[in-house]
């Protein structure tokens, strides 16, 4: 694992930095990544992309909640790792720092990151299926059984397969990517769009793009630098 002189120089001189993270940044905290498990069934004989789909919200909302409550169950005690903590330190180092995540686990915020752009929502939030009112879970993880505004059903505030990203989230991230000088792609397989398009926008706008991942991904080819290693081991090297 090595950080080049070129990257160290750009790191030292950068004002505008953007970081895109995926499930890999939470792997060392014990959150399973999505791919690599093939099309294995994850819940009561259903594949991940079936139980986590817009169609399932229509067909069987209680089953969707059962699945998300199961995931919340094992995420409740999970702690941020050294990668989350290092990224949280970066927000006060650069004049303009943008953290974009595909993760719904809330671990960046737990590590102290502010203004996190959550492209795929957050597992600790629910929203009304009718009036779209948001409900942040109480500290003990409890959520109201119905919308406090209009009394209709609540659903996880997570982007499911077949659904659009939260309004404005991608546009804001893309705008920041189009003017960043340094872009990090950390722990994502780069297979899911539009999120995977963000480093491409940064590259197209002339930013230096660095990938951190134990494996090569389809995004590796557009990167100026690829550091093959675990995020929790590589990122702390920047502050040393
Ligand atoms: N450090 C860095 N990267 C890691 C680590 C680690 N310790 N462990 C695994 N990885 C890498 C894997 O090599 C893989 O490339 O993290 C990546 C995880 O890829 P995915 O499981 O596909 O996760 P992600 O890219 O975030 O998926 C995108 O797909 O299923 C949807 O909505 C879901 O947000 C998710 C989206």
Short mmCIF file of C-alpha atoms and ligand atoms in Angstrom, two decimals:
data_model
loop_
_atom_site.label_atom_id
_atom_site.label_comp_id
_atom_site.label_asym_id
_atom_site.label_seq_id
_atom_site.Cartn_x
_atom_site.Cartn_y
_atom_site.Cartn_z
CA UNK A 1 0.00 0.00 0.00
CA UNK A 2 1.64 3.18 -1.15
CA UNK A 3 0.57 6.79 -1.57
CA UNK A 4 2.51 8.32 -4.46
CA UNK A 5 4.46 11.56 -4.20
CA UNK A 6 2.10 12.96 -6.82
CA UNK A 7 -0.97 12.19 -4.70
CA UNK A 8 0.68 13.54 -1.53
CA UNK A 9 1.47 16.78 -3.41
CA UNK A 10 -2.08 17.14 -4.70
CA UNK A 11 -3.40 16.28 -1.24
CA UNK A 12 -1.29 19.04 0.28
CA UNK A 13 -2.33 21.64 -2.32
CA UNK A 14 -6.02 20.79 -2.86
CA UNK A 15 -8.83 23.17 -1.88
CA UNK A 16 -11.83 21.30 -3.33
CA UNK A 17 -12.01 17.56 -2.57
CA UNK A 18 -14.81 15.06 -3.16
CA UNK A 19 -15.09 11.57 -1.70
CA UNK A 20 -17.48 8.89 -2.98
CA UNK A 21 -17.91 5.85 -0.71
CA UNK A 22 -19.60 2.49 -1.04
CA UNK A 23 -20.22 -0.59 1.08
CA UNK A 24 -16.51 -1.43 1.20
CA UNK A 25 -15.81 1.51 3.54
CA UNK A 26 -18.07 -0.16 6.13
CA UNK A 27 -16.80 -3.71 5.55
CA UNK A 28 -14.19 -3.44 8.33
CA UNK A 29 -17.01 -2.40 10.70
CA UNK A 30 -18.78 -5.68 9.95
CA UNK A 31 -21.39 -4.47 7.44
CA UNK A 32 -21.53 -7.08 4.62
CA UNK A 33 -20.94 -5.70 1.11
CA UNK A 34 -23.55 -6.38 -1.58
CA UNK A 35 -21.67 -8.07 -4.39
CA UNK A 36 -19.43 -11.03 -4.24
CA UNK A 37 -22.36 -12.95 -2.76
CA UNK A 38 -23.65 -13.64 -6.28
CA UNK A 39 -27.37 -13.95 -6.56
CA UNK A 40 -27.71 -15.66 -3.24
CA UNK A 41 -31.07 -15.38 -1.52
CA UNK A 42 -30.79 -13.04 1.46
CA UNK A 43 -34.22 -13.09 3.04
CA UNK A 44 -36.78 -15.86 3.28
CA UNK A 45 -35.79 -17.28 -0.10
CA UNK A 46 -35.79 -13.85 -1.77
CA UNK A 47 -32.82 -12.24 -3.49
CA UNK A 48 -31.59 -8.84 -2.31
CA UNK A 49 -32.90 -7.02 -5.35
CA UNK A 50 -36.36 -8.57 -4.90
CA UNK A 51 -36.95 -7.86 -1.21
CA UNK A 52 -35.35 -4.40 -1.61
CA UNK A 53 -37.55 -3.29 -4.51
CA UNK A 54 -40.23 -0.64 -5.13
CA UNK A 55 -42.50 -3.45 -6.31
CA UNK A 56 -42.21 -5.16 -2.90
CA UNK A 57 -43.31 -1.94 -1.14
CA UNK A 58 -46.55 -2.18 -3.11
CA UNK A 59 -46.93 -5.93 -2.72
CA UNK A 60 -45.87 -6.56 0.90
CA UNK A 61 -44.74 -3.57 2.98
CA UNK A 62 -44.64 -5.58 6.25
CA UNK A 63 -42.15 -8.01 4.64
CA UNK A 64 -39.97 -5.07 3.59
CA UNK A 65 -40.00 -3.74 7.16
CA UNK A 66 -39.19 -7.20 8.53
CA UNK A 67 -36.11 -7.27 6.24
CA UNK A 68 -35.00 -3.73 7.16
CA UNK A 69 -35.64 -4.30 10.86
CA UNK A 70 -33.42 -7.39 10.62
CA UNK A 71 -30.66 -5.29 9.01
CA UNK A 72 -31.16 -2.48 11.57
CA UNK A 73 -30.86 -5.13 14.25
CA UNK A 74 -27.29 -6.06 13.40
CA UNK A 75 -26.32 -2.53 12.40
CA UNK A 76 -27.43 -1.03 15.71
CA UNK A 77 -24.19 -1.85 17.53
CA UNK A 78 -21.83 -1.41 14.60
CA UNK A 79 -19.16 1.24 15.05
CA UNK A 80 -17.38 3.43 12.49
CA UNK A 81 -13.88 2.21 11.56
CA UNK A 82 -10.58 4.02 10.92
CA UNK A 83 -11.69 4.86 7.36
CA UNK A 84 -14.85 6.65 8.53
CA UNK A 85 -12.85 8.46 11.21
CA UNK A 86 -10.17 9.60 8.78
CA UNK A 87 -12.75 10.89 6.28
CA UNK A 88 -14.46 12.81 9.09
CA UNK A 89 -11.16 14.58 9.79
CA UNK A 90 -10.88 15.66 6.15
CA UNK A 91 -14.00 17.86 6.28
CA UNK A 92 -12.15 20.57 8.21
CA UNK A 93 -8.93 20.27 6.24
CA UNK A 94 -10.14 21.48 2.81
CA UNK A 95 -11.85 24.76 1.82
CA UNK A 96 -14.57 22.73 0.07
CA UNK A 97 -15.08 19.10 1.06
CA UNK A 98 -17.91 16.96 -0.28
CA UNK A 99 -18.74 13.48 1.04
CA UNK A 100 -21.08 11.45 -1.14
CA UNK A 101 -22.09 7.97 0.02
CA UNK A 102 -24.09 5.09 -1.36
CA UNK A 103 -24.26 3.61 2.14
CA UNK A 104 -27.43 3.70 4.22
CA UNK A 105 -25.75 2.70 7.52
CA UNK A 106 -25.18 6.19 8.91
CA UNK A 107 -21.59 5.30 9.95
CA UNK A 108 -20.08 8.43 8.38
CA UNK A 109 -22.34 10.58 10.55
CA UNK A 110 -21.54 8.42 13.60
CA UNK A 111 -17.84 9.15 12.93
CA UNK A 112 -18.57 12.90 12.94
CA UNK A 113 -19.01 13.66 9.24
CA UNK A 114 -21.44 16.54 8.56
CA UNK A 115 -23.55 17.30 5.49
CA UNK A 116 -23.19 13.76 4.11
CA UNK A 117 -24.89 13.41 0.71
CA UNK A 118 -26.77 10.11 1.07
CA UNK A 119 -27.55 9.01 -2.48
CA UNK A 120 -29.40 5.88 -1.37
CA UNK A 121 -31.10 7.14 1.78
CA UNK A 122 -30.63 6.08 5.40
CA UNK A 123 -31.76 2.94 7.21
CA UNK A 124 -32.41 4.92 10.43
CA UNK A 125 -35.08 7.08 8.76
CA UNK A 126 -38.58 6.31 7.63
CA UNK A 127 -40.87 8.35 5.42
CA UNK A 128 -44.60 8.46 4.80
CA UNK A 129 -45.80 6.55 1.74
CA UNK A 130 -48.31 9.37 1.06
CA UNK A 131 -47.24 12.78 2.38
CA UNK A 132 -43.48 11.85 2.29
CA UNK A 133 -42.98 13.28 5.81
CA UNK A 134 -39.63 12.08 7.20
CA UNK A 135 -39.30 10.40 10.55
CA UNK A 136 -35.84 10.09 12.12
CA UNK A 137 -35.78 7.14 14.46
CA UNK A 138 -35.61 7.92 18.12
CA UNK A 139 -32.32 7.19 19.84
CA UNK A 140 -33.63 3.76 20.86
CA UNK A 141 -34.33 2.94 17.22
CA UNK A 142 -38.08 3.05 17.70
CA UNK A 143 -40.20 4.54 14.94
CA UNK A 144 -43.87 5.57 14.94
CA UNK A 145 -46.17 2.83 13.60
CA UNK A 146 -47.79 5.38 11.24
CA UNK A 147 -47.08 8.84 9.85
CA UNK A 148 -47.40 11.44 12.62
CA UNK A 149 -48.59 13.98 10.03
CA UNK A 150 -51.27 12.09 8.08
CA UNK A 151 -51.51 8.66 9.71
CA UNK A 152 -50.58 6.73 6.55
CA UNK A 153 -48.04 3.86 6.32
CA UNK A 154 -44.35 4.54 6.75
CA UNK A 155 -41.66 2.96 4.60
CA UNK A 156 -37.85 2.83 4.98
CA UNK A 157 -36.29 6.05 3.65
CA UNK A 158 -33.95 3.98 1.49
CA UNK A 159 -33.70 4.01 -2.32
CA UNK A 160 -34.93 0.61 -3.44
CA UNK A 161 -34.34 -1.10 -6.74
CA UNK A 162 -36.46 0.57 -9.40
CA UNK A 163 -36.60 3.89 -7.55
CA UNK A 164 -35.16 7.36 -8.21
CA UNK A 165 -32.52 8.92 -6.03
CA UNK A 166 -33.56 11.60 -3.51
CA UNK A 167 -34.39 14.83 -5.33
CA UNK A 168 -31.35 17.06 -5.85
CA UNK A 169 -28.84 14.71 -4.16
CA UNK A 170 -27.18 13.50 -7.36
CA UNK A 171 -27.35 16.92 -9.02
CA UNK A 172 -25.57 18.54 -6.06
CA UNK A 173 -22.93 15.79 -5.97
CA UNK A 174 -22.40 16.08 -9.74
CA UNK A 175 -21.99 19.84 -9.50
CA UNK A 176 -19.36 19.45 -6.75
CA UNK A 177 -17.62 16.70 -8.76
CA UNK A 178 -17.44 19.00 -11.78
CA UNK A 179 -15.26 21.44 -9.85
CA UNK A 180 -13.25 19.32 -7.41
CA UNK A 181 -9.46 19.05 -7.83
CA UNK A 182 -9.10 15.70 -6.06
CA UNK A 183 -11.67 12.89 -6.06
CA UNK A 184 -11.46 9.72 -3.98
CA UNK A 185 -13.48 6.57 -4.86
CA UNK A 186 -13.50 4.37 -1.79
CA UNK A 187 -15.00 0.90 -1.37
CA UNK A 188 -17.40 0.82 -4.27
CA UNK A 189 -17.68 -1.75 -7.08
CA UNK A 190 -18.60 1.11 -9.43
CA UNK A 191 -21.41 -0.99 -10.91
CA UNK A 192 -24.40 1.08 -9.81
CA UNK A 193 -25.33 4.26 -11.65
CA UNK A 194 -25.82 7.16 -11.38
CA UNK A 195 -23.48 7.03 -8.33
CA UNK A 196 -20.63 5.50 -10.34
CA UNK A 197 -20.92 8.42 -12.77
CA UNK A 198 -19.64 10.90 -10.17
CA UNK A 199 -15.90 10.01 -10.46
CA UNK A 200 -16.35 10.06 -14.24
CA UNK A 201 -17.68 13.65 -14.01
CA UNK A 202 -14.74 14.61 -11.78
CA UNK A 203 -12.25 13.01 -14.19
CA UNK A 204 -13.90 14.71 -17.16
CA UNK A 205 -13.52 18.06 -15.39
CA UNK A 206 -9.78 17.48 -14.88
CA UNK A 207 -9.71 16.29 -11.26
CA UNK A 208 -7.08 13.79 -10.08
CA UNK A 209 -9.05 10.62 -9.28
CA UNK A 210 -7.80 8.04 -6.76
CA UNK A 211 -9.47 4.68 -6.06
CA UNK A 212 -9.05 2.78 -2.78
CA UNK A 213 -10.24 -0.83 -3.00
CA UNK A 214 -8.67 -4.25 -2.42
CA UNK A 215 -9.87 -5.20 -5.92
CA UNK A 216 -9.86 -3.51 -9.32
CA UNK A 217 -13.25 -2.24 -10.50
CA UNK A 218 -14.70 -0.91 -13.78
CA UNK A 219 -13.77 2.56 -12.46
CA UNK A 220 -10.07 1.70 -12.05
CA UNK A 221 -9.42 2.51 -15.70
CA UNK A 222 -10.51 6.13 -15.34
CA UNK A 223 -8.46 6.67 -12.18
CA UNK A 224 -5.12 8.47 -12.10
CA UNK A 225 -4.13 6.33 -9.14
CA UNK A 226 -5.40 3.00 -7.77
CA UNK A 227 -4.40 2.00 -4.24
CA UNK A 228 -5.21 -1.67 -3.75
CA UNK A 229 -5.89 -2.12 -0.08
CA UNK A 230 -8.51 -1.88 2.65
CA UNK A 231 -9.88 1.61 3.32
CA UNK A 232 -9.33 1.29 7.09
CA UNK A 233 -5.63 0.59 6.48
CA UNK A 234 -4.99 2.99 3.57
CA UNK A 235 -6.82 6.19 4.56
CA UNK A 236 -5.07 6.78 7.93
CA UNK A 237 -1.76 6.92 5.95
CA UNK A 238 -2.83 10.37 4.72
CA UNK A 239 -2.69 11.91 8.17
CA UNK A 240 0.66 10.29 9.04
N1 LIG B 1 -11.97 -1.34 1.89
C1 LIG B 1 -12.25 -0.83 0.65
N2 LIG B 1 -13.03 -1.48 -0.26
C2 LIG B 1 -13.51 -2.70 0.08
C3 LIG B 1 -13.24 -3.30 1.34
C4 LIG B 1 -12.43 -2.55 2.27
N3 LIG B 1 -12.13 -3.04 3.47
N4 LIG B 1 -13.87 -4.51 1.37
C5 LIG B 1 -14.51 -4.66 0.17
N5 LIG B 1 -14.29 -3.57 -0.60
C6 LIG B 1 -14.79 -3.30 -1.96
C7 LIG B 1 -15.09 -4.53 -2.81
O1 LIG B 1 -13.93 -4.97 -3.47
C8 LIG B 1 -16.13 -3.98 -3.78
O2 LIG B 1 -15.51 -3.43 -4.93
O3 LIG B 1 -16.02 -2.65 -1.81
C9 LIG B 1 -16.81 -2.86 -2.98
C10 LIG B 1 -18.24 -3.17 -2.53
O4 LIG B 1 -19.03 -3.27 -3.68
P1 LIG B 1 -20.61 -3.49 -3.56
O5 LIG B 1 -20.89 -4.57 -2.62
O6 LIG B 1 -21.11 -3.60 -4.97
O7 LIG B 1 -21.13 -2.15 -2.89
P2 LIG B 1 -21.46 -0.72 -3.55
O8 LIG B 1 -20.51 -0.40 -4.66
O9 LIG B 1 -21.56 0.25 -2.45
O10 LIG B 1 -22.94 -1.00 -4.14
C11 LIG B 1 -23.62 0.08 -4.69
O11 LIG B 1 -25.61 -1.21 -4.91
O12 LIG B 1 -26.84 -2.85 -4.04
C12 LIG B 1 -26.81 -1.51 -4.25
O13 LIG B 1 -27.84 0.22 -3.03
C13 LIG B 1 -26.84 -0.74 -2.96
O14 LIG B 1 -25.54 1.21 -2.37
C14 LIG B 1 -25.47 -0.08 -2.93
C15 LIG B 1 -25.09 -0.01 -4.38
#
